[in-house]
């Protein structure tokens, strides 16, 4: 076990039409035994980060350390890392046991007996002890995934790197393997960096989620922090499904100290508890964010200046919840409600939200200014003491 530190890690590829900055000055400390999941849109540099740590790509700049020791110039096999790939990368002509033990034969001077013992232990841990004599071609996707993970365990590395290890599996098996990997992590407690584009995987497995965009770190925080206290509009929009609703609004002050967020479709009255948290002058522009589950139907007690009216476009029934897609003057708004709320298509739908659920972002920088108070954890970076509501 060891701490993995990235200090200004930068990776530039020479592309056909000039340099491509895949990872830019990435600073990240992964604590001993921590499970960090890296997410971000396609091409944001997730795999490149992992491959550079593994030594499959060389760093253009910056320093990488494991257990305090610089690994930049070490050969991959000397980095004390084991990587699990999306493709599993098993040798088709070797048996499961040979696949699992091969790395140890190559890179250590363990005896055959020692290697066999380790392979058997790892196979038991992964529940594949009956498959040791089989060839990968005769195994299911889930079994191959277990072999690939077992092969990584056999090495007893300081750091595990996983590159989308479950994305070739069907949804049900993916969920099952997710639980297994989480259990394995609890058992082994090995420092882990895990890349995925599956948000559910990230939210359920991670101690901390790292969000990248365009090769740059956006936020590193617990699943709750990135969900409830995104540091900027990019993270707010990227994390959560359906994604956060975003509205351009202008702040209007009234004579008795109150204020309203106004756009062409609605006016939403806010109290000083919100506006006291940041510089908010009459006429200032902001971006208002509200998660779909924070919207609920308005009723006769809802003040007009807390009500937003939309037209029902689509109602998606997803079991316990309904997703209602509204059209608000040509803009889509997503509402997640109980399944009992099932409005007719093309009817008007009035909804509201609580002040404590709103997120406000600077209209120019898109940095977060204030969040609701739903998060049970304090913000880790960017947003300081900017809670809204009680
Ligand atoms: P995905 O989720 O689609 O796998 P990713 O976040 O893992 O994407 P990377 O594969 O790390 O993204 O790619 C980051 C950027 O670097 C992309 O613009 C990609 O085209 C570029 N890139 C990656 N590998 C190379 C390479 N060998 N040569 C040139 N450019 C590369």
Short mmCIF file of C-alpha atoms and ligand atoms in Angstrom, two decimals:
data_model
loop_
_atom_site.label_atom_id
_atom_site.label_comp_id
_atom_site.label_asym_id
_atom_site.label_seq_id
_atom_site.Cartn_x
_atom_site.Cartn_y
_atom_site.Cartn_z
CA UNK A 1 0.00 0.00 0.00
CA UNK A 2 1.20 3.51 -0.73
CA UNK A 3 0.26 7.06 -1.45
CA UNK A 4 0.15 8.03 -5.15
CA UNK A 5 1.06 11.64 -5.85
CA UNK A 6 0.82 13.49 -9.14
CA UNK A 7 2.51 16.83 -9.22
CA UNK A 8 1.87 18.99 -12.28
CA UNK A 9 1.51 15.90 -14.46
CA UNK A 10 1.36 16.91 -18.11
CA UNK A 11 1.12 14.75 -21.21
CA UNK A 12 1.37 16.23 -24.69
CA UNK A 13 0.99 14.06 -27.81
CA UNK A 14 2.30 15.12 -31.19
CA UNK A 15 -0.82 15.04 -33.37
CA UNK A 16 -0.96 15.37 -37.16
CA UNK A 17 -2.07 18.98 -36.89
CA UNK A 18 0.02 20.01 -33.88
CA UNK A 19 0.46 19.14 -30.22
CA UNK A 20 -2.47 17.66 -28.26
CA UNK A 21 -2.43 18.44 -24.54
CA UNK A 22 -4.12 15.34 -23.14
CA UNK A 23 -3.32 16.05 -19.46
CA UNK A 24 -2.41 19.50 -18.19
CA UNK A 25 -0.65 20.21 -14.90
CA UNK A 26 -2.64 17.68 -12.94
CA UNK A 27 -2.07 17.82 -9.18
CA UNK A 28 -3.58 14.92 -7.30
CA UNK A 29 -2.77 13.07 -4.08
CA UNK A 30 -4.37 9.68 -3.62
CA UNK A 31 -4.06 8.56 -0.04
CA UNK A 32 -2.85 5.18 1.08
CA UNK A 33 -5.75 2.75 0.58
CA UNK A 34 -8.00 5.36 -1.03
CA UNK A 35 -10.31 4.48 -3.95
CA UNK A 36 -10.34 7.37 -6.42
CA UNK A 37 -12.56 7.31 -9.50
CA UNK A 38 -11.67 9.54 -12.46
CA UNK A 39 -14.56 10.72 -14.62
CA UNK A 40 -15.04 13.20 -17.44
CA UNK A 41 -16.29 13.38 -21.01
CA UNK A 42 -14.71 11.38 -23.79
CA UNK A 43 -11.24 12.70 -24.63
CA UNK A 44 -10.75 14.57 -21.32
CA UNK A 45 -7.56 12.64 -20.55
CA UNK A 46 -8.73 9.91 -18.14
CA UNK A 47 -7.01 6.98 -19.85
CA UNK A 48 -3.91 9.00 -20.64
CA UNK A 49 -3.53 9.87 -16.96
CA UNK A 50 -3.80 6.22 -16.00
CA UNK A 51 -1.50 5.02 -18.78
CA UNK A 52 1.11 7.62 -17.82
CA UNK A 53 1.03 6.51 -14.18
CA UNK A 54 1.36 2.91 -15.36
CA UNK A 55 4.36 3.82 -17.50
CA UNK A 56 2.68 2.92 -20.80
CA UNK A 57 3.08 6.59 -21.79
CA UNK A 58 5.91 8.86 -20.68
CA UNK A 59 5.09 12.09 -18.84
CA UNK A 60 5.90 15.26 -20.76
CA UNK A 61 6.23 17.22 -17.54
CA UNK A 62 5.53 16.91 -13.82
CA UNK A 63 6.37 14.31 -11.24
CA UNK A 64 4.68 11.06 -10.22
CA UNK A 65 5.48 9.44 -6.87
CA UNK A 66 4.42 6.21 -5.21
CA UNK A 67 5.19 5.94 -1.53
CA UNK A 68 7.28 9.10 -1.87
CA UNK A 69 9.50 7.59 -4.57
CA UNK A 70 9.61 9.21 -8.01
CA UNK A 71 8.50 6.72 -10.67
CA UNK A 72 8.79 8.85 -13.85
CA UNK A 73 11.82 7.00 -15.14
CA UNK A 74 11.01 3.54 -13.83
CA UNK A 75 10.01 0.78 -16.22
CA UNK A 76 6.32 -0.19 -15.90
CA UNK A 77 7.15 -3.51 -14.25
CA UNK A 78 9.24 -1.74 -11.59
CA UNK A 79 6.49 0.68 -10.56
CA UNK A 80 4.73 -1.73 -8.23
CA UNK A 81 1.47 -1.16 -10.06
CA UNK A 82 -1.09 -3.58 -11.49
CA UNK A 83 -3.48 -2.46 -14.20
CA UNK A 84 -6.80 -3.94 -15.32
CA UNK A 85 -7.86 -3.01 -18.83
CA UNK A 86 -11.29 -2.75 -20.43
CA UNK A 87 -10.24 -5.43 -22.95
CA UNK A 88 -8.95 -7.72 -20.13
CA UNK A 89 -5.81 -8.31 -22.29
CA UNK A 90 -5.57 -12.04 -21.52
CA UNK A 91 -3.28 -14.37 -23.48
CA UNK A 92 -5.65 -16.62 -25.47
CA UNK A 93 -3.30 -19.61 -25.60
CA UNK A 94 -2.48 -19.65 -21.91
CA UNK A 95 -4.72 -21.14 -19.24
CA UNK A 96 -6.29 -18.96 -16.57
CA UNK A 97 -3.61 -20.05 -14.09
CA UNK A 98 -0.83 -19.27 -16.58
CA UNK A 99 -2.37 -15.90 -17.39
CA UNK A 100 -2.55 -15.03 -13.73
CA UNK A 101 0.97 -16.15 -12.89
CA UNK A 102 2.75 -14.94 -16.02
CA UNK A 103 3.57 -11.44 -14.74
CA UNK A 104 5.14 -12.85 -11.59
CA UNK A 105 7.27 -15.29 -13.59
CA UNK A 106 8.51 -12.37 -15.69
CA UNK A 107 9.16 -9.75 -13.08
CA UNK A 108 9.99 -11.58 -9.84
CA UNK A 109 12.20 -14.44 -8.74
CA UNK A 110 9.41 -16.26 -6.89
CA UNK A 111 9.53 -20.04 -7.17
CA UNK A 112 6.87 -21.90 -9.19
CA UNK A 113 5.33 -23.13 -5.92
CA UNK A 114 5.07 -19.62 -4.50
CA UNK A 115 3.45 -18.35 -7.69
CA UNK A 116 1.02 -21.25 -7.78
CA UNK A 117 0.03 -20.55 -4.19
CA UNK A 118 -0.57 -16.86 -4.89
CA UNK A 119 -2.58 -17.68 -8.03
CA UNK A 120 -4.76 -20.08 -6.07
CA UNK A 121 -5.36 -17.52 -3.33
CA UNK A 122 -6.30 -14.81 -5.82
CA UNK A 123 -8.50 -17.24 -7.76
CA UNK A 124 -10.35 -18.13 -4.55
CA UNK A 125 -10.79 -14.46 -3.77
CA UNK A 126 -12.32 -13.90 -7.23
CA UNK A 127 -14.37 -17.12 -7.15
CA UNK A 128 -12.65 -18.59 -10.22
CA UNK A 129 -10.76 -21.49 -8.63
CA UNK A 130 -12.63 -23.96 -10.85
CA UNK A 131 -11.53 -22.19 -14.03
CA UNK A 132 -7.77 -22.32 -13.55
CA UNK A 133 -7.19 -24.91 -16.31
CA UNK A 134 -9.48 -23.26 -18.86
CA UNK A 135 -8.45 -20.99 -21.73
CA UNK A 136 -9.91 -17.44 -21.89
CA UNK A 137 -11.84 -18.22 -25.11
CA UNK A 138 -14.13 -20.61 -23.23
CA UNK A 139 -14.99 -18.05 -20.51
CA UNK A 140 -17.83 -15.52 -20.32
CA UNK A 141 -17.10 -11.80 -20.21
CA UNK A 142 -17.67 -11.70 -16.47
CA UNK A 143 -15.33 -14.62 -15.89
CA UNK A 144 -12.63 -13.02 -18.05
CA UNK A 145 -13.01 -9.84 -16.05
CA UNK A 146 -12.46 -11.83 -12.86
CA UNK A 147 -9.34 -13.43 -14.32
CA UNK A 148 -7.97 -10.00 -15.29
CA UNK A 149 -8.64 -8.69 -11.79
CA UNK A 150 -7.23 -11.87 -10.24
CA UNK A 151 -4.06 -11.42 -12.30
CA UNK A 152 -3.72 -7.91 -10.87
CA UNK A 153 -4.26 -9.16 -7.30
CA UNK A 154 -1.58 -11.84 -7.67
CA UNK A 155 1.03 -9.13 -8.07
CA UNK A 156 0.21 -7.66 -4.66
CA UNK A 157 0.88 -4.18 -6.00
CA UNK A 158 1.08 -0.90 -4.11
CA UNK A 159 -1.36 0.67 -6.53
CA UNK A 160 -4.23 -0.70 -8.63
CA UNK A 161 -5.13 1.03 -11.89
CA UNK A 162 -8.46 0.17 -13.52
CA UNK A 163 -9.31 1.48 -17.00
CA UNK A 164 -13.08 1.04 -17.55
CA UNK A 165 -12.88 -2.57 -16.36
CA UNK A 166 -16.61 -3.24 -16.42
CA UNK A 167 -17.76 -1.50 -19.57
CA UNK A 168 -17.81 -4.67 -21.71
CA UNK A 169 -20.28 -6.37 -19.36
CA UNK A 170 -24.06 -6.20 -19.51
CA UNK A 171 -25.82 -3.90 -17.05
CA UNK A 172 -26.72 -6.56 -14.49
CA UNK A 173 -23.30 -8.15 -14.40
CA UNK A 174 -21.70 -4.72 -14.25
CA UNK A 175 -23.62 -3.97 -11.08
CA UNK A 176 -22.67 -7.31 -9.60
CA UNK A 177 -18.97 -6.87 -10.42
CA UNK A 178 -19.10 -3.36 -9.03
CA UNK A 179 -20.14 -4.77 -5.68
CA UNK A 180 -17.44 -7.43 -5.91
CA UNK A 181 -14.73 -4.90 -6.66
CA UNK A 182 -15.91 -2.75 -3.76
CA UNK A 183 -15.77 -5.78 -1.45
CA UNK A 184 -12.31 -6.63 -2.76
CA UNK A 185 -11.14 -3.13 -2.05
CA UNK A 186 -12.41 -3.31 1.52
CA UNK A 187 -10.54 -6.60 1.90
CA UNK A 188 -7.24 -5.58 0.30
CA UNK A 189 -7.30 -1.83 0.93
CA UNK A 190 -4.93 -1.11 -1.96
CA UNK A 191 -4.60 2.45 -3.26
CA UNK A 192 -6.75 2.56 -6.39
CA UNK A 193 -7.23 4.82 -9.38
CA UNK A 194 -10.26 3.78 -11.40
CA UNK A 195 -11.38 5.31 -14.70
CA UNK A 196 -14.97 5.07 -15.84
CA UNK A 197 -17.58 6.96 -17.81
CA UNK A 198 -20.33 5.34 -15.75
CA UNK A 199 -21.49 7.87 -13.17
CA UNK A 200 -23.30 5.32 -11.09
CA UNK A 201 -20.07 3.36 -10.79
CA UNK A 202 -18.25 6.51 -9.75
CA UNK A 203 -20.86 7.57 -7.20
CA UNK A 204 -21.20 4.16 -5.59
CA UNK A 205 -17.57 3.01 -5.54
CA UNK A 206 -15.45 6.09 -4.95
CA UNK A 207 -14.02 7.47 -1.76
CA UNK A 208 -13.28 10.49 -3.93
CA UNK A 209 -14.30 11.43 -7.46
CA UNK A 210 -11.93 13.34 -9.71
CA UNK A 211 -13.62 15.26 -12.53
CA UNK A 212 -11.48 16.14 -15.56
CA UNK A 213 -12.30 18.30 -18.55
CA UNK A 214 -9.94 19.05 -21.43
CA UNK A 215 -7.07 17.47 -19.51
CA UNK A 216 -7.57 19.78 -16.54
CA UNK A 217 -8.72 18.95 -13.01
CA UNK A 218 -12.12 20.47 -12.28
CA UNK A 219 -12.84 19.06 -8.83
CA UNK A 220 -11.69 16.30 -6.51
CA UNK A 221 -14.18 15.53 -3.78
CA UNK A 222 -16.36 12.89 -2.17
CA UNK A 223 -19.36 11.76 -4.25
CA UNK A 224 -21.59 14.00 -2.11
CA UNK A 225 -19.33 17.00 -2.54
CA UNK A 226 -19.23 16.81 -6.34
CA UNK A 227 -22.99 16.28 -6.41
CA UNK A 228 -24.14 18.84 -3.86
CA UNK A 229 -21.29 21.32 -4.08
CA UNK A 230 -19.93 21.33 -7.63
CA UNK A 231 -17.20 23.97 -7.89
CA UNK A 232 -18.29 25.12 -11.33
CA UNK A 233 -20.98 24.78 -13.96
CA UNK A 234 -19.07 22.05 -15.79
CA UNK A 235 -19.07 19.71 -12.78
CA UNK A 236 -22.68 20.64 -11.94
CA UNK A 237 -23.79 19.71 -15.44
CA UNK A 238 -21.60 16.63 -15.80
CA UNK A 239 -22.46 14.94 -12.49
CA UNK A 240 -26.07 13.76 -12.08
CA UNK A 241 -28.58 12.09 -14.36
CA UNK A 242 -30.80 13.58 -15.72
CA UNK A 243 -28.46 16.54 -15.58
CA UNK A 244 -28.99 19.75 -13.61
CA UNK A 245 -31.38 22.33 -15.08
CA UNK A 246 -29.61 25.55 -15.98
CA UNK A 247 -31.25 28.98 -16.39
CA UNK A 248 -29.73 32.38 -17.19
CA UNK A 249 -31.13 34.83 -14.64
CA UNK A 250 -30.76 38.50 -13.70
CA UNK A 251 -30.91 39.66 -10.11
CA UNK A 252 -33.44 42.38 -9.29
CA UNK A 253 -33.30 44.11 -5.92
CA UNK A 254 -36.50 45.51 -4.46
CA UNK A 255 -36.84 48.46 -2.09
CA UNK A 256 -37.22 46.42 1.11
CA UNK A 257 -34.01 44.41 0.81
CA UNK A 258 -35.51 41.40 -0.96
CA UNK A 259 -34.42 40.18 -4.35
CA UNK A 260 -35.67 38.19 -7.31
CA UNK A 261 -34.04 36.04 -9.93
CA UNK A 262 -35.66 36.96 -13.21
CA UNK A 263 -35.60 35.66 -16.74
CA UNK A 264 -38.03 35.84 -19.65
CA UNK A 265 -40.02 32.85 -18.37
CA UNK A 266 -40.23 33.27 -14.59
CA UNK A 267 -39.50 35.35 -11.52
CA UNK A 268 -38.22 33.62 -8.42
CA UNK A 269 -38.10 35.53 -5.12
CA UNK A 270 -35.03 34.87 -2.97
CA UNK A 271 -34.25 35.99 0.55
CA UNK A 272 -31.21 37.72 1.99
CA UNK A 273 -29.95 34.36 3.16
CA UNK A 274 -29.05 33.75 -0.47
CA UNK A 275 -27.90 37.18 -1.53
CA UNK A 276 -25.80 37.76 1.60
CA UNK A 277 -23.43 35.07 0.48
CA UNK A 278 -21.92 36.90 -2.47
CA UNK A 279 -21.77 40.29 -4.21
CA UNK A 280 -25.19 40.68 -5.75
CA UNK A 281 -26.13 44.04 -7.18
CA UNK A 282 -29.30 44.94 -9.06
CA UNK A 283 -28.92 43.88 -12.69
CA UNK A 284 -26.12 41.33 -12.10
CA UNK A 285 -26.36 38.21 -14.19
CA UNK A 286 -26.04 34.69 -12.83
CA UNK A 287 -26.61 31.11 -13.85
CA UNK A 288 -29.19 29.31 -11.75
CA UNK A 289 -28.91 25.53 -11.41
CA UNK A 290 -31.57 23.18 -10.01
CA UNK A 291 -31.40 19.42 -9.96
CA UNK A 292 -34.40 17.57 -11.48
CA UNK A 293 -35.30 15.97 -8.15
CA UNK A 294 -35.47 19.39 -6.48
CA UNK A 295 -38.42 20.42 -8.65
CA UNK A 296 -41.91 19.56 -7.48
CA UNK A 297 -45.43 20.43 -8.51
CA UNK A 298 -46.67 23.81 -7.33
CA UNK A 299 -50.01 24.02 -5.47
CA UNK A 300 -52.38 26.79 -4.40
CA UNK A 301 -50.07 27.77 -1.52
CA UNK A 302 -47.09 28.37 -3.83
CA UNK A 303 -46.47 32.11 -4.30
CA UNK A 304 -46.53 33.33 -7.92
CA UNK A 305 -42.95 34.49 -7.50
CA UNK A 306 -41.85 30.97 -6.67
CA UNK A 307 -43.67 29.34 -9.58
CA UNK A 308 -42.30 28.29 -12.95
CA UNK A 309 -44.67 27.27 -15.73
CA UNK A 310 -43.79 24.74 -18.41
CA UNK A 311 -45.55 22.65 -21.03
CA UNK A 312 -45.33 18.87 -20.68
CA UNK A 313 -43.33 17.43 -23.57
CA UNK A 314 -42.52 13.87 -22.51
CA UNK A 315 -43.22 11.73 -19.45
CA UNK A 316 -40.82 8.85 -18.94
CA UNK A 317 -41.85 6.17 -16.48
CA UNK A 318 -38.74 4.65 -14.91
CA UNK A 319 -40.29 2.60 -12.13
CA UNK A 320 -40.43 4.30 -8.76
CA UNK A 321 -39.96 7.73 -10.37
CA UNK A 322 -41.17 9.63 -13.41
CA UNK A 323 -38.97 11.90 -15.48
CA UNK A 324 -41.04 14.77 -16.85
CA UNK A 325 -39.53 16.78 -19.68
CA UNK A 326 -40.98 20.27 -19.82
CA UNK A 327 -40.74 22.95 -22.44
CA UNK A 328 -40.27 26.39 -20.89
CA UNK A 329 -40.44 28.87 -23.78
CA UNK A 330 -38.37 26.56 -25.97
CA UNK A 331 -35.96 25.49 -23.21
CA UNK A 332 -35.99 21.93 -21.89
CA UNK A 333 -36.41 21.42 -18.15
CA UNK A 334 -36.14 18.02 -16.52
CA UNK A 335 -38.20 17.10 -13.46
CA UNK A 336 -37.84 13.92 -11.45
CA UNK A 337 -40.98 13.13 -9.47
CA UNK A 338 -42.79 10.32 -7.72
CA UNK A 339 -44.52 7.94 -10.13
CA UNK A 340 -47.91 9.24 -8.95
CA UNK A 341 -47.22 12.57 -10.70
CA UNK A 342 -48.11 11.86 -14.32
CA UNK A 343 -49.33 14.98 -16.15
CA UNK A 344 -50.90 14.82 -19.62
CA UNK A 345 -48.69 15.61 -22.60
CA UNK A 346 -49.10 19.20 -23.87
CA UNK A 347 -50.77 20.45 -20.69
CA UNK A 348 -49.22 23.20 -18.61
CA UNK A 349 -47.32 22.18 -15.50
CA UNK A 350 -46.52 24.60 -12.70
CA UNK A 351 -43.61 23.69 -10.49
CA UNK A 352 -41.53 25.16 -7.75
CA UNK A 353 -38.35 24.54 -5.81
CA UNK A 354 -36.91 25.44 -2.43
CA UNK A 355 -34.37 28.14 -1.93
CA UNK A 356 -32.15 25.64 -0.18
CA UNK A 357 -31.92 23.58 -3.38
CA UNK A 358 -30.59 26.25 -5.71
CA UNK A 359 -27.07 26.54 -7.04
CA UNK A 360 -25.79 29.86 -8.36
CA UNK A 361 -22.86 30.34 -10.70
CA UNK A 362 -21.05 33.41 -11.94
CA UNK A 363 -22.33 34.13 -15.45
CA UNK A 364 -18.83 34.95 -16.75
CA UNK A 365 -16.48 32.55 -15.00
CA UNK A 366 -19.10 29.82 -14.41
CA UNK A 367 -17.56 29.30 -10.95
CA UNK A 368 -19.99 28.37 -8.18
CA UNK A 369 -21.07 31.21 -5.90
CA UNK A 370 -23.57 29.51 -3.61
CA UNK A 371 -25.10 26.10 -3.02
CA UNK A 372 -28.10 24.80 -1.21
CA UNK A 373 -27.77 23.30 2.20
CA UNK A 374 -28.63 19.72 1.35
CA UNK A 375 -25.08 18.41 1.48
CA UNK A 376 -24.20 16.86 4.83
CA UNK A 377 -20.52 17.54 4.20
CA UNK A 378 -18.60 20.82 4.01
CA UNK A 379 -17.30 22.02 0.62
CA UNK A 380 -13.72 20.95 -0.04
CA UNK A 381 -12.60 23.58 -2.48
CA UNK A 382 -13.70 26.63 -4.36
CA UNK A 383 -16.86 27.47 -2.49
CA UNK A 384 -16.40 28.80 1.00
CA UNK A 385 -19.21 29.35 3.45
CA UNK A 386 -21.69 30.04 0.71
CA UNK A 387 -24.60 28.01 1.93
CA UNK A 388 -28.07 29.07 0.96
CA UNK A 389 -31.08 28.85 3.21
CA UNK A 390 -31.29 27.59 6.76
P1 LIG B 1 -12.45 8.12 -23.51
O1 LIG B 1 -13.43 8.25 -22.39
O2 LIG B 1 -13.07 8.34 -24.85
O3 LIG B 1 -11.61 6.88 -23.43
P2 LIG B 1 -10.35 9.69 -22.27
O4 LIG B 1 -10.87 10.69 -21.30
O5 LIG B 1 -9.78 8.44 -21.71
O6 LIG B 1 -11.44 9.38 -23.37
P3 LIG B 1 -7.80 9.97 -23.55
O7 LIG B 1 -7.88 8.67 -24.28
O8 LIG B 1 -6.90 10.07 -22.39
O9 LIG B 1 -9.26 10.46 -23.14
O10 LIG B 1 -7.40 11.08 -24.64
C1 LIG B 1 -7.15 12.44 -24.28
C2 LIG B 1 -6.74 13.19 -25.54
O11 LIG B 1 -5.48 12.75 -25.99
C3 LIG B 1 -7.72 13.02 -26.69
O12 LIG B 1 -7.78 14.24 -27.39
C4 LIG B 1 -7.05 11.96 -27.54
O13 LIG B 1 -7.42 12.08 -28.89
C5 LIG B 1 -5.59 12.26 -27.33
N1 LIG B 1 -4.72 11.07 -27.45
C6 LIG B 1 -4.77 9.97 -26.65
N2 LIG B 1 -3.82 9.09 -27.02
C7 LIG B 1 -3.16 9.65 -28.08
C8 LIG B 1 -2.07 9.23 -28.90
N3 LIG B 1 -1.45 8.07 -28.72
N4 LIG B 1 -1.67 10.08 -29.88
C9 LIG B 1 -2.27 11.27 -30.09
N5 LIG B 1 -3.29 11.72 -29.33
C10 LIG B 1 -3.74 10.93 -28.35
#
